[in-house]
Every structure is written in C-alpha cells, then in structure tokens.
Coordinates of C-alpha atoms and ligand atoms in Angstrom, one line a residue:
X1 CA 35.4 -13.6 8.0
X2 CA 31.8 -15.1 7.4
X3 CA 30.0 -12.2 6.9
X4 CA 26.0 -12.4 6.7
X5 CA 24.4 -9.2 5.1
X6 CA 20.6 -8.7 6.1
X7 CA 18.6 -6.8 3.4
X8 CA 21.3 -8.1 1.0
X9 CA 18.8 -7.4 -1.9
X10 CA 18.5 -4.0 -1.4
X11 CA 20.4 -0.6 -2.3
X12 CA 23.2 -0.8 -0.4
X13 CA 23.1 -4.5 0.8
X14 CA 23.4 -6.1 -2.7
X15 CA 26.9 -4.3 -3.6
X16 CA 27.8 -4.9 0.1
X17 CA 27.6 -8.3 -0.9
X18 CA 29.6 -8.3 -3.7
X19 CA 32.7 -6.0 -2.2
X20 CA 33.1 -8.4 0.4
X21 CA 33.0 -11.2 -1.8
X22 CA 35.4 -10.0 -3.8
X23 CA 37.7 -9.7 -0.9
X24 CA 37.4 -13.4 0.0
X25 CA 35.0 -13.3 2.6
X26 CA 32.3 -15.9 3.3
X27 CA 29.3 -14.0 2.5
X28 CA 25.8 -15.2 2.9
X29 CA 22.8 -12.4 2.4
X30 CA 19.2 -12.7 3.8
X31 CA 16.1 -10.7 2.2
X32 CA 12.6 -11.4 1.6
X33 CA 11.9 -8.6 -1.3
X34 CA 9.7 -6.4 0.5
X35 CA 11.5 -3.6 -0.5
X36 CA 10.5 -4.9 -4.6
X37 CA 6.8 -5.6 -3.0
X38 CA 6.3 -2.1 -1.3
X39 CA 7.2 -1.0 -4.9
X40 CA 4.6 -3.1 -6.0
X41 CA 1.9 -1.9 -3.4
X42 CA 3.2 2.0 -4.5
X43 CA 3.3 1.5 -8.2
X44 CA 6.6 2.3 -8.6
X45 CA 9.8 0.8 -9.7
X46 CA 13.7 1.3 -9.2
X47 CA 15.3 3.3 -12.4
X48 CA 18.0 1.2 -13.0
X49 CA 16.5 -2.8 -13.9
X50 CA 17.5 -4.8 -11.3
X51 CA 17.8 -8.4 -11.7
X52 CA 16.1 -11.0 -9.5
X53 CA 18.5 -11.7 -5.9
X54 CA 18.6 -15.3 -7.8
X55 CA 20.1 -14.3 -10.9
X56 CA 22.6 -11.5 -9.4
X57 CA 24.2 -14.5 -7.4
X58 CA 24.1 -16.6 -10.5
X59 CA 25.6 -14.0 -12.5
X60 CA 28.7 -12.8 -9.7
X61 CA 29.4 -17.1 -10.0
X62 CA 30.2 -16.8 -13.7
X63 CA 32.0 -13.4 -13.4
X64 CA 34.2 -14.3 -10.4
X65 CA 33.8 -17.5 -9.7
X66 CA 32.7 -16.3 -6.2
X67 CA 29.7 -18.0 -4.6
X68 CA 27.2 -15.7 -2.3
X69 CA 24.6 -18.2 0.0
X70 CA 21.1 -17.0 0.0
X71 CA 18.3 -17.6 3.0
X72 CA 15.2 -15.6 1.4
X73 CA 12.9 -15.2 4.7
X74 CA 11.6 -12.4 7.2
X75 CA 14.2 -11.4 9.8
X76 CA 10.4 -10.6 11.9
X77 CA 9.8 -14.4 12.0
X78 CA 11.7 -15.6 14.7
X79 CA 11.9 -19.6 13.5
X80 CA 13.7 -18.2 10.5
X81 CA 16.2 -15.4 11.6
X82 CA 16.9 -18.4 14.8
X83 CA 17.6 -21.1 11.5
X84 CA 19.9 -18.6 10.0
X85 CA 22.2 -17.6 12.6
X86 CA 22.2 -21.4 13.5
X87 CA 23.6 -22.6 10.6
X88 CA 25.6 -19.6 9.0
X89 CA 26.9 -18.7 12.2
X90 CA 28.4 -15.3 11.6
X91 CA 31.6 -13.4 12.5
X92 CA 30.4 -10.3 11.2
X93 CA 26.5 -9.1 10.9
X94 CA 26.1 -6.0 8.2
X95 CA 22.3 -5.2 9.2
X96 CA 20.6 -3.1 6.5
X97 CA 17.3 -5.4 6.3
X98 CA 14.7 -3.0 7.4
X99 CA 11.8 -0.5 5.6
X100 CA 14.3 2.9 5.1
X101 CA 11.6 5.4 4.1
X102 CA 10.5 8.2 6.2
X103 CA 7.6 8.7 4.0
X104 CA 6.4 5.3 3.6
X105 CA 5.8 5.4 7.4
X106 CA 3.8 8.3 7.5
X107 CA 1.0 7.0 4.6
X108 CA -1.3 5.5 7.5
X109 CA -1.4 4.1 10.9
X110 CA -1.0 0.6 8.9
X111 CA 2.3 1.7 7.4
X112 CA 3.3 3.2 10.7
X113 CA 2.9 -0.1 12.7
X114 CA 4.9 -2.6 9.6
X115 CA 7.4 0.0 9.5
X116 CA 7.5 -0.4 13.3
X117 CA 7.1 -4.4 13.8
X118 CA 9.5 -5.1 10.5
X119 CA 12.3 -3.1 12.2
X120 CA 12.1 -3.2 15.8
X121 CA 10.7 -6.9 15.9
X122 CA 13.5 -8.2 13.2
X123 CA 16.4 -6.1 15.1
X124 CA 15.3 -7.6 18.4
X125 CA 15.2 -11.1 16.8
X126 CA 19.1 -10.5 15.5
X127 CA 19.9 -9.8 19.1
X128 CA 18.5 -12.9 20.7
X129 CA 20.0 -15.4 17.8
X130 CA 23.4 -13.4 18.2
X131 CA 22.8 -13.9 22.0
X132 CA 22.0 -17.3 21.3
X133 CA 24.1 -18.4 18.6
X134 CA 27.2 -16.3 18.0
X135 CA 27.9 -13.8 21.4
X136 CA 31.2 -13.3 20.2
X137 CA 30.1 -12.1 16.9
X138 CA 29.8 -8.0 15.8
X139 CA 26.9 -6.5 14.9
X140 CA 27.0 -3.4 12.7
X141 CA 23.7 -1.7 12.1
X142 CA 22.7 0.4 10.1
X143 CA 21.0 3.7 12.4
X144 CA 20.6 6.8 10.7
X145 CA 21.5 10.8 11.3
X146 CA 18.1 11.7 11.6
X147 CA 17.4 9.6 15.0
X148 CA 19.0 13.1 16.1
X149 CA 16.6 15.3 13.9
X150 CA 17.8 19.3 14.6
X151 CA 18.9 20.3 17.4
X152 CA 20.4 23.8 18.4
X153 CA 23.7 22.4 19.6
X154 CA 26.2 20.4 18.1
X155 CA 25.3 16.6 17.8
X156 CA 27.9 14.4 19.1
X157 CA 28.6 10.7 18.0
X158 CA 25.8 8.5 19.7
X159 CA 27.0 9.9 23.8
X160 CA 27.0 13.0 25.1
X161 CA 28.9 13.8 28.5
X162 CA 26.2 15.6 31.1
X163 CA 26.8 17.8 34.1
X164 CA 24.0 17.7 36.2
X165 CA 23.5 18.7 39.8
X166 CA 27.3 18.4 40.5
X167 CA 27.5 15.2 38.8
X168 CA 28.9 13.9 35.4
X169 CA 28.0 11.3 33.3
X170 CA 28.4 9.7 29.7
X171 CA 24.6 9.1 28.1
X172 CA 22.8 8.6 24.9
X173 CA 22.7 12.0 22.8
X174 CA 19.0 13.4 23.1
X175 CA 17.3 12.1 19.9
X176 CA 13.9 14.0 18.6
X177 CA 13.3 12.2 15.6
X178 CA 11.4 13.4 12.4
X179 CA 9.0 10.4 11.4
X180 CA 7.8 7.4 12.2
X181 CA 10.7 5.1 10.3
X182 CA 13.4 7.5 12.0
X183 CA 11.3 6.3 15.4
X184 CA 12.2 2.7 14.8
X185 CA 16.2 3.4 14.5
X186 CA 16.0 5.0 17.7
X187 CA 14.2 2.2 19.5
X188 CA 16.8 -0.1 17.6
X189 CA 19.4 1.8 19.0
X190 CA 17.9 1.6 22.5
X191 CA 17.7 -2.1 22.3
X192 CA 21.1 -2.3 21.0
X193 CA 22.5 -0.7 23.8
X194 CA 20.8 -2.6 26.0
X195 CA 21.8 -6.3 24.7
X196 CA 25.0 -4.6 24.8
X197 CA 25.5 -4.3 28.5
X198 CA 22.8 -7.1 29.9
X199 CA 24.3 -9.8 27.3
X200 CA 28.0 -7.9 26.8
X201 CA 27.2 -8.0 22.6
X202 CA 29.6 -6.0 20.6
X203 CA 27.8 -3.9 18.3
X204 CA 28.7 -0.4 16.1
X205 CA 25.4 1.8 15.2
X206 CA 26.0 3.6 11.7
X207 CA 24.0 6.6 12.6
X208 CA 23.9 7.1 8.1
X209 CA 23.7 10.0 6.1
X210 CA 21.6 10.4 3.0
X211 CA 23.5 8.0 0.3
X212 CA 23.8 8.8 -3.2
X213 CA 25.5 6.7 -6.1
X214 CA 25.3 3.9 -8.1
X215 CA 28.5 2.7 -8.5
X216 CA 30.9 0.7 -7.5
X217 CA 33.9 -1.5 -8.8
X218 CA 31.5 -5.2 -8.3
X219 CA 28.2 -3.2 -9.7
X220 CA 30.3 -1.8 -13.0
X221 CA 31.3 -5.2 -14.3
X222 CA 28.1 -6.3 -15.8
X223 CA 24.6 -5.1 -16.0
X224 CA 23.2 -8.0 -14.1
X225 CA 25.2 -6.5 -11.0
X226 CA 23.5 -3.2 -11.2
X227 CA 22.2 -2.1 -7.7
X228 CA 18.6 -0.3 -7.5
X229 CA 18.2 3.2 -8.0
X230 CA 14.5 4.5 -6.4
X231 CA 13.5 8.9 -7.5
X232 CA 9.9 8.2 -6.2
X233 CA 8.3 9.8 -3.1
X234 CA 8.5 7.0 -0.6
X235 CA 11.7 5.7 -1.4
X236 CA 13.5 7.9 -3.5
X237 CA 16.0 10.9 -1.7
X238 CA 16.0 14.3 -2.5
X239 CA 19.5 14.0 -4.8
X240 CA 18.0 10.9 -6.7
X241 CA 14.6 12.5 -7.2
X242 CA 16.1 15.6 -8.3
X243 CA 18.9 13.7 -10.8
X244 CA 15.8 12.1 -12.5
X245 CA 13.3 15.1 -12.5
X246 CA 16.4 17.4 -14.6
X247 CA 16.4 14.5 -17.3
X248 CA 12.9 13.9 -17.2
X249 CA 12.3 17.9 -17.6
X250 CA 9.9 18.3 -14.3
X251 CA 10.7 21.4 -12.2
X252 CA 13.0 20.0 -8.9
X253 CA 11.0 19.3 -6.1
X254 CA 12.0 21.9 -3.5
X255 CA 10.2 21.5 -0.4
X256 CA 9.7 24.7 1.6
X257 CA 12.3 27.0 2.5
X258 CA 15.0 24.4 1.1
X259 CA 17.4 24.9 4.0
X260 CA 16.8 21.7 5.4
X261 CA 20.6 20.7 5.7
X262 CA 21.4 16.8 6.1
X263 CA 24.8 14.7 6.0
X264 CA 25.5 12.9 2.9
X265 CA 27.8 10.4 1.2
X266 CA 28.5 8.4 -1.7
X267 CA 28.0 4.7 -1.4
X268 CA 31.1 3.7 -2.0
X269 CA 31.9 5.0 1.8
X270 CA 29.0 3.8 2.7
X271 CA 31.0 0.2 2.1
X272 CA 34.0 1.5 3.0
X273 CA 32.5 2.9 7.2
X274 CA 30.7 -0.6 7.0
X275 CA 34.6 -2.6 5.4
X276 CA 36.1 0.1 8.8
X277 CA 34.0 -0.7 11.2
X278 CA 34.2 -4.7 10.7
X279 CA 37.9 -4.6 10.8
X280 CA 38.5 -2.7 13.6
X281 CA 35.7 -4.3 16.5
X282 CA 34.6 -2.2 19.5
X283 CA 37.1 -3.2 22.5
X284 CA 33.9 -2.8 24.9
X285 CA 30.5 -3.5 25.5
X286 CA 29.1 0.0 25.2
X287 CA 27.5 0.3 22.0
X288 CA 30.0 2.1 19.8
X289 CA 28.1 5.2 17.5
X290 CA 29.8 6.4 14.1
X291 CA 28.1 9.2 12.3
X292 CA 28.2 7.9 9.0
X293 CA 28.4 11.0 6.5
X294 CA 31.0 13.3 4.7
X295 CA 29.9 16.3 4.0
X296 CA 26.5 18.4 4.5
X297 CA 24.1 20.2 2.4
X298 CA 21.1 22.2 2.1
X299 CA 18.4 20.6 0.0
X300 CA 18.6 23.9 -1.7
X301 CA 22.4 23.5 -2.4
X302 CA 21.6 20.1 -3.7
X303 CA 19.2 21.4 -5.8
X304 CA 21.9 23.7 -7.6
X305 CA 24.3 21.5 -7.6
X306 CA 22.1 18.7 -9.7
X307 CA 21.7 22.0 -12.0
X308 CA 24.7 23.1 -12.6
X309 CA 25.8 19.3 -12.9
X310 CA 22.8 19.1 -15.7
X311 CA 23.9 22.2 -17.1
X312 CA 27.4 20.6 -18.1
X313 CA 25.7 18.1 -20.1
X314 CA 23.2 20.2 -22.0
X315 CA 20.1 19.8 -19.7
X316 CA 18.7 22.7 -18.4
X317 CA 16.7 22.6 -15.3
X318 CA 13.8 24.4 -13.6
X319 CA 13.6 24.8 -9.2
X320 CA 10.7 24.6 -7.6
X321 CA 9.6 25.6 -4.0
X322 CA 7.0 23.5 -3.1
X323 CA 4.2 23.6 0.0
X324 CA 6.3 21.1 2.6
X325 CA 4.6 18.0 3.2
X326 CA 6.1 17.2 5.7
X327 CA 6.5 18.7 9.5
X328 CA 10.2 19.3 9.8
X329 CA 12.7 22.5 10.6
X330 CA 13.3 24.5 7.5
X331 CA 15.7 26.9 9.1
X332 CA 18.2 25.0 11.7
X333 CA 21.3 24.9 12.9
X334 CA 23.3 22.0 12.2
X335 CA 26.8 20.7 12.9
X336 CA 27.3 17.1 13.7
X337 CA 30.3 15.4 15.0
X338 CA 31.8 12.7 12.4
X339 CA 35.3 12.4 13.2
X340 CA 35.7 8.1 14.6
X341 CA 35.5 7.0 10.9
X342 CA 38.0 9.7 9.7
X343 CA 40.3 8.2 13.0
X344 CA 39.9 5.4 11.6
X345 CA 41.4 6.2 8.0
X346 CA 38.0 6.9 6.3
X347 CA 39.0 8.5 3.1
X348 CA 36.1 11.0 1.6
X349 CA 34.7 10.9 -1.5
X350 CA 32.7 13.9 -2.4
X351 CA 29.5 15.1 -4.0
X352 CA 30.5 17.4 -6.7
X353 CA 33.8 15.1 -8.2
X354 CA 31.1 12.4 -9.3
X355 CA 27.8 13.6 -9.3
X356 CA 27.6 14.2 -13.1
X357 CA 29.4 10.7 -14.3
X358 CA 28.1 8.6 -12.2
X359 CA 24.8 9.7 -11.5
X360 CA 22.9 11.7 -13.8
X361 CA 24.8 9.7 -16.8
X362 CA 23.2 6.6 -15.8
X363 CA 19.7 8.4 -15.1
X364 CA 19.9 9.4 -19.0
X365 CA 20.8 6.0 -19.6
X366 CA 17.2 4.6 -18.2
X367 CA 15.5 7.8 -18.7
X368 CA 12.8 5.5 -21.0
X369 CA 11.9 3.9 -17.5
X370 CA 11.1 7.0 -15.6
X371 CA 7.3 7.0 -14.2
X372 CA 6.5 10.2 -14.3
X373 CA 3.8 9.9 -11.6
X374 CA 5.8 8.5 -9.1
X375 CA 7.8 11.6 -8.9
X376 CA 4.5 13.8 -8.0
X377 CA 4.8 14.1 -3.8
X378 CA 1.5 13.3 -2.4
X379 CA 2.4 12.0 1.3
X380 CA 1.4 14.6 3.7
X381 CA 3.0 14.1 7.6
X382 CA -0.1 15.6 9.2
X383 CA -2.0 13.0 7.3
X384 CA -2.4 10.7 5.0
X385 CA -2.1 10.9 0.7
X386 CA -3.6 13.8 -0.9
X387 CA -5.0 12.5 -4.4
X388 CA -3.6 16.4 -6.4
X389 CA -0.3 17.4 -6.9
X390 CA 1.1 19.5 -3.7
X391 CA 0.8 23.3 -5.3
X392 CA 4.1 25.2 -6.1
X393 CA 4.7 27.9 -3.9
X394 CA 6.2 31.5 -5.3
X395 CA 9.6 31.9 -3.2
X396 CA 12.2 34.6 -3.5
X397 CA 15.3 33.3 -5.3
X398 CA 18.3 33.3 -2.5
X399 CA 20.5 36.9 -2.9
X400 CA 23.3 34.7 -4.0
X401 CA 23.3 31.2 -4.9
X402 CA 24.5 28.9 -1.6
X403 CA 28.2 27.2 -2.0
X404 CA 27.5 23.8 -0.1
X405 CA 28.4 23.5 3.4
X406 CA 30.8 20.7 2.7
X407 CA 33.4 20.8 5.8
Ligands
LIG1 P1 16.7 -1.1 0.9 O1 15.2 -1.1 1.1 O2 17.1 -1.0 -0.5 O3 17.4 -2.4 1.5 C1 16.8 -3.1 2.6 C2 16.6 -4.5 2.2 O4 16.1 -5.2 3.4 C3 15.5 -4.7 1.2 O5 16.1 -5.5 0.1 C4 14.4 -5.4 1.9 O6 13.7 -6.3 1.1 C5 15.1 -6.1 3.0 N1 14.3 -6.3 4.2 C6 13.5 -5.3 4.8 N2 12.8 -5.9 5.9 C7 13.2 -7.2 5.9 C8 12.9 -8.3 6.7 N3 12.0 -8.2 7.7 N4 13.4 -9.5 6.5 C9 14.3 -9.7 5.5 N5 14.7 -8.7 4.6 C10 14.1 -7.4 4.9 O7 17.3 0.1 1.7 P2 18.8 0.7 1.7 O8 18.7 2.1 1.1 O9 19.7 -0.2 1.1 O10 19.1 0.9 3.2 C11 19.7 -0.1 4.0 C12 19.7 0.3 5.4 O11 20.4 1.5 5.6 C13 18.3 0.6 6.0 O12 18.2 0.1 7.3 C14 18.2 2.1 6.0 O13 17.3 2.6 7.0 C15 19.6 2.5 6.3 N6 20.0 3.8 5.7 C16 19.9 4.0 4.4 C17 20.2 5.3 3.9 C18 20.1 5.6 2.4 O14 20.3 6.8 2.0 N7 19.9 4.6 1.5 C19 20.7 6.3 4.8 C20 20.7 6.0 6.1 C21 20.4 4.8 6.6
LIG2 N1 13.0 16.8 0.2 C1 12.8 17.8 -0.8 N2 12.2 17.4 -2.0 C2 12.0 16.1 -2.3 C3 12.2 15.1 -1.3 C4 12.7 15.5 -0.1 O1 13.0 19.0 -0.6 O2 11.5 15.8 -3.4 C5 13.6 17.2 1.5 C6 12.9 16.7 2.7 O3 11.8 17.5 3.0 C7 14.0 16.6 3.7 C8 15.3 16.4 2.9 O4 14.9 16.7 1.5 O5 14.2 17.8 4.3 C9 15.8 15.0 2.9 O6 14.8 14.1 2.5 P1 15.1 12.7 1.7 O7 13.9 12.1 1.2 O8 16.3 13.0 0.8 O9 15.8 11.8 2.9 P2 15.1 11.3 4.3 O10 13.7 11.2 4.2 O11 15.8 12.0 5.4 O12 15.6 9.7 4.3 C10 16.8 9.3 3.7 C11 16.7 7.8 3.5 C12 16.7 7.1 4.9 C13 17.8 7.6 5.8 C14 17.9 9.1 5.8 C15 19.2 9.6 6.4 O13 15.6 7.4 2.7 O14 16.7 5.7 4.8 O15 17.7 7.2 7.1 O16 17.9 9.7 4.5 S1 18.9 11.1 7.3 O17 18.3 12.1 6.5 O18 20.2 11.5 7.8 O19 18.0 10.8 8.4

C-alpha cells in the first residue's frame, strides 16, 4: 500500500515509518519540526538524541536498503497539504501530525489558539485533499481517550445507543474534554464524521491512550533510528516524567490525590492498532472509533510501579503529592470499552513485563542529558506559568499500596 504518515518526525510517526517500511509498503512521511521548535520555544529537549528527519531516512537507506519520501511542510497551509496528496496519492493516511500536549495548550490564549488552528485547520485540510484527491483512500487518525474526559458511566467506543422519548438512536458518546489540545481531537472528530457522511470518506478515529516505550524492532537497529523520548512538563507523560525523575534522584511528581486513572499502552501496539486498523478498512461510511489502550492505571499505581521497577535496579525513589495544576477529577470512576482492536486480533503487551528493560535502562543510558529544570511543573490550568516550583503537599500514604487496575 502507499502509505503517507503525517507527523512522521515525531514520537510515534517516525518508527511508524520505519515498521511499514520494513514491510514493503510505499511510505512517504510529512512534518515540519514544530514538535523540535516548541522544544526550542520551551527550553527543553527529547532524552534520547534524535537525529535530524534527513539523516534518519538516510540512515534506514544504508541499513535496509528501503527508501522513505519526505515533503517537510505545514499540513495548516492548504497549497502544501493539496501538493502532497496530489502527487503521493495515498491508499492509507496514518495522521499523527498535530501539537499532542494538554499542557502546552493551556500556557496562554496564544498557545490555546496554534494548538487549535494547527489541528483543526491541518485535519480539515486532510479532508478536502482526501476529498479531492484520493476519496477512496482511509484515513486513520489519531483521537485520543481523553476527548471523553471522566464520566460516571462506562465509555463506549466513539457511539452510544440512546433512548429518548420512546425513540432509539446510535450517536456520538458525550465528550467533556479536559484541556484545550483534548478540545481540538473532539472538533477533529466532529469533522471527521461529518466528511464521512456528506463526502462518504472512510475513516477509523484512534481514540489513544497514554503511550509509553521506546522501542521497537526498526528503532533497535542503530542509534540513528532512535525515536524521541520527552519527561518535561508540556510534552512529557506522567510514566516518562517519572522514569527520568527516579534516575535523575527528584521526588515523582504526583499530582493531587493521584487517582487520576487513564488507559495506557506500549508503542509497539500503538503500531500494531494503527498496522490493524489499515488492514482491515471500515465497510461503511460512519466513522469507525477504536479505543486505543490496554490496560488502565492510576497515576498513583504508575508511580509505584516506576518504583518498584527502579528498586530492581538499585535506584531508590522518593513520591511526591504535589498541589494539582491542573483542573481535572482526582477521584472518578472509570471503565472504558476497548474490545474492536482485541476483535480484531490485537495482542496486548503490558506495562510491568517491559517497563524496567526498555524504559528506565535507556533513561540511565542518557541520564547525562536530563535537564533538570524542565522536569519542575509550572503550567497552571486556571492560568498561565507560575515562575516557583508548585509546593509539595503532605498526603497520607494509601493503607495499602494499589495493584494496578490492569483488566
Ligand atoms: P509528536 O509531537 O512527537 O508527533 C507529531 C508530529 O507532527 C511532530 O513531529 C510534529 O512536528 C508534526 N506536526 C505537528 N503539526 C504539524 C503540521 N501542522 N504540519 C506538519 N507536521 C506537523 O507526537 P506523538 O506523541 O507522536 O503523537 C502523535 C499523535 O498521536 C498526536 O496527534 C497525538 O495527539 C496523538 N496521541 C499521542 C499519545 C501519546 O501518548 N504519545 C496518546 C494519544 C494520542
Ligand atoms: N500527572 C501527574 N504528574 C505529572 C504529570 C502528569 O500526576 O508529572 C497526571 C496528570 O495530572 C493527569 C495524568 O497524570 O491526571 C496524565 O497526564 P499525562 O501528562 O501523562 O498525559 P495527558 O496530559 O493526558 O496527555 C497524554 C499525551 C496526549 C494524549 C493523552 C492520552 O501527551 O497526547 O492525548 O495522554 S489521554 O490521557 O488518554 O487523553
């Protein structure tokens, strides 16, 4: 299939790349590095050294022998996304090229509104080239499970069937996201669905997890391959950040209560939902909805996990509650549906068989790079950066320390 990967510089995008490659697809990525400039503007920098887009393609050529097209341009500029489509001409779109961070959107009204035109403006510009250029093609995007945020009752893959007055009907699940990036997925979505049944597109929304990982078969053959691997505020997750604050000795950074529960997965399912969902096209125009994770935890648990994990290895580790700076549920229910990428032979990976090997092993292996600084949380939801260090909080320890969720 010719497959074109938007964001194909990033995190997940860049090994995407490679694993479909490496399969004998056609593969052509598109980025314009604003994920390496927002570093820039932050003062921060991926753990792992990435090489340049330029010299990763370079480099898979000499390993494999395998050639991966560039187009480095903004998927917001319509002229450009319009002149890729037209001459690529995709079977398959893998759409991870937008601004990912939750925190990042909430810094100021100006982050707010890029966060807002990058996504939402680039998405709808996808839609009208595939309209345009390849209506036959498949779109899978890359939404995310917070679009839901935390509601009492269980959330159900992407529709949710209503009785109302008498009268049934399948609609879009109630969504109450928790920040201004988790805002754009959802008005992604929406347009989605829309091109969907006005244009009869065929697209999957990922509705994604929290991803951890840095591994994969492509990124383990050579250094040059390595994928990035962010532990700062803005773009760095809970599990990262807390990997790299047990090697770098800084007390994990528990915000609030710590029973904020989320779904997670490794990144080599990541690839694998994305490989499932590309292989096995929606027979409709309804836009199709996987929730994209395999097992859930409490940032708490997480936080026990990383120490236990860091215990094995001789590295012992300090939790921290800290004040929350952000406005979300501390204390929730939560039970999502996931079950269409398990029907469709999705075989788990989970947290605790390679958390130690492939993660914190590779965090000691950069440790030298760590920036201490940019682990210090400063973005506040009800307003932008405080300057100081959010204060620790005194919390009682749980009763008994929390076995993950898992399922
Ligand atoms: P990333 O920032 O590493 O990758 C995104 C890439 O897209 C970057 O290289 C960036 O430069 C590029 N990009 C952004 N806007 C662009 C534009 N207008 N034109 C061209 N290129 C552009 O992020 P990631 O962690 O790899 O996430 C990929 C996607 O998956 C994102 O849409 C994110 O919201 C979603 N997602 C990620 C996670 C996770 O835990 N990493 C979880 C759920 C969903
Ligand atoms: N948290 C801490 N300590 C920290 C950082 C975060 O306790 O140092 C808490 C947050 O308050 C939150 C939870 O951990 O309750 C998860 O936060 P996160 O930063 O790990 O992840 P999040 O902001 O939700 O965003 C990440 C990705 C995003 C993706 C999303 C999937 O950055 O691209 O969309 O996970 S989901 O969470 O399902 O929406």
């Amino acid at each position: 299939m010719r497959v074109l990967i938007l964001g194909g510089d990033g995190y997940l995008g860049w090994p995407t790349a490679m694993y479909f490659s490496n399969r004998g697809h056609e593969v052509a990525v598109v980025d314009n590095f604003l994920r390496r400039q927002m570093h820039m503007e932050r003062g921060t920098d991926s753990l792992t050294p990435i090489a340049s887009l330029h010299q990763r393609i370079q480099a898979w050529k000499e390993i494999t022998d395998k050639t991966i097209t560039s187009y480095i341009g903004d998927l917001s500029q319509w002229e450009f996304t319009n002149q890729v489509f037209a001459e690529f001409r995709p079977d398959a779109i893998v759409h991870y090229g937008e601004i990912p961070s939750a925190p990042y959107s909430m810094i100021s009204v100006q982050h707010a509104v890029q966060t807002h035109q990058n996504n939402v403006i680039g998405t709808l510009h996808v839609l009208f080239a595939m309209r345009d250029h390849v209506p036959n093609a498949h779109l899978i995007k890359l939404g995310t499970m917070g679009e839901y945020g935390t509601p009492n009752i269980d959330i159900e893959e992407g529709w949710i069937e209503i009785e109302h007055n008498g009268r049934k009907d399948l609609l879009p699940f109630p969504k109450q996201p928790g920040s201004f990036y988790h805002l754009t997925k959802v008005h992604d979505s929406h347009n989605i669905m829309f091109a969907c049944r006005v244009w009869g597109l065929k697209a999957t929304d990922l509705n994604q997890g929290v991803v951890y990982g840095i591994e994969t078969d492509e990124v383990n053959m050579d250094d040059r391959l390595l994928t990035r691997f962010d532990y700062d505020e803005s773009f760095g997750t809970a599990l990262n950040r807390f990997c790299v604050q047990a090697v770098a000795g800084i007390p994990l950074t528990l915000f609030g209560k710590g029973d904020q529960t989320r779904g997670y997965l490794n990144i080599r399912d990541t690839i694998q939902c994305v490989e499932l969902a590309m292989l096995n096209p929606p027979k409709d125009n309804r836009m199709r909805v996987f929730n994209q994770f395999t097992e859930s935890f409490s940032v708490r648990d997480l936080a026990y996990i990383v120490r236990d994990a860091a215990a094995k290895i001789g590295i012992e580790v300090e939790i921290a509650h800290y004040e929350n700076p952000r406005v979300e549920m501390e204390e929730h229910y939560y039970n999502p549906t996931h079950t269409n990428l398990l029907d469709l032979g999705l075989k788990p990976r989970y947290l605790q068989e390679s958390l130690v090997e492939s993660v914190i092993q590779r965090v000691v292996q950069f440790k030298d790079r760590i920036i201490p600084d940019a682990i210090v949380p400063r973005i506040r939801w009800k307003g932008g950066e405080q300057p100081n260090k959010v204060g620790i909080i005194e919390m009682e320890p749980p009763a008994s320390e929390p076995t993950p969720a898992g399922d």
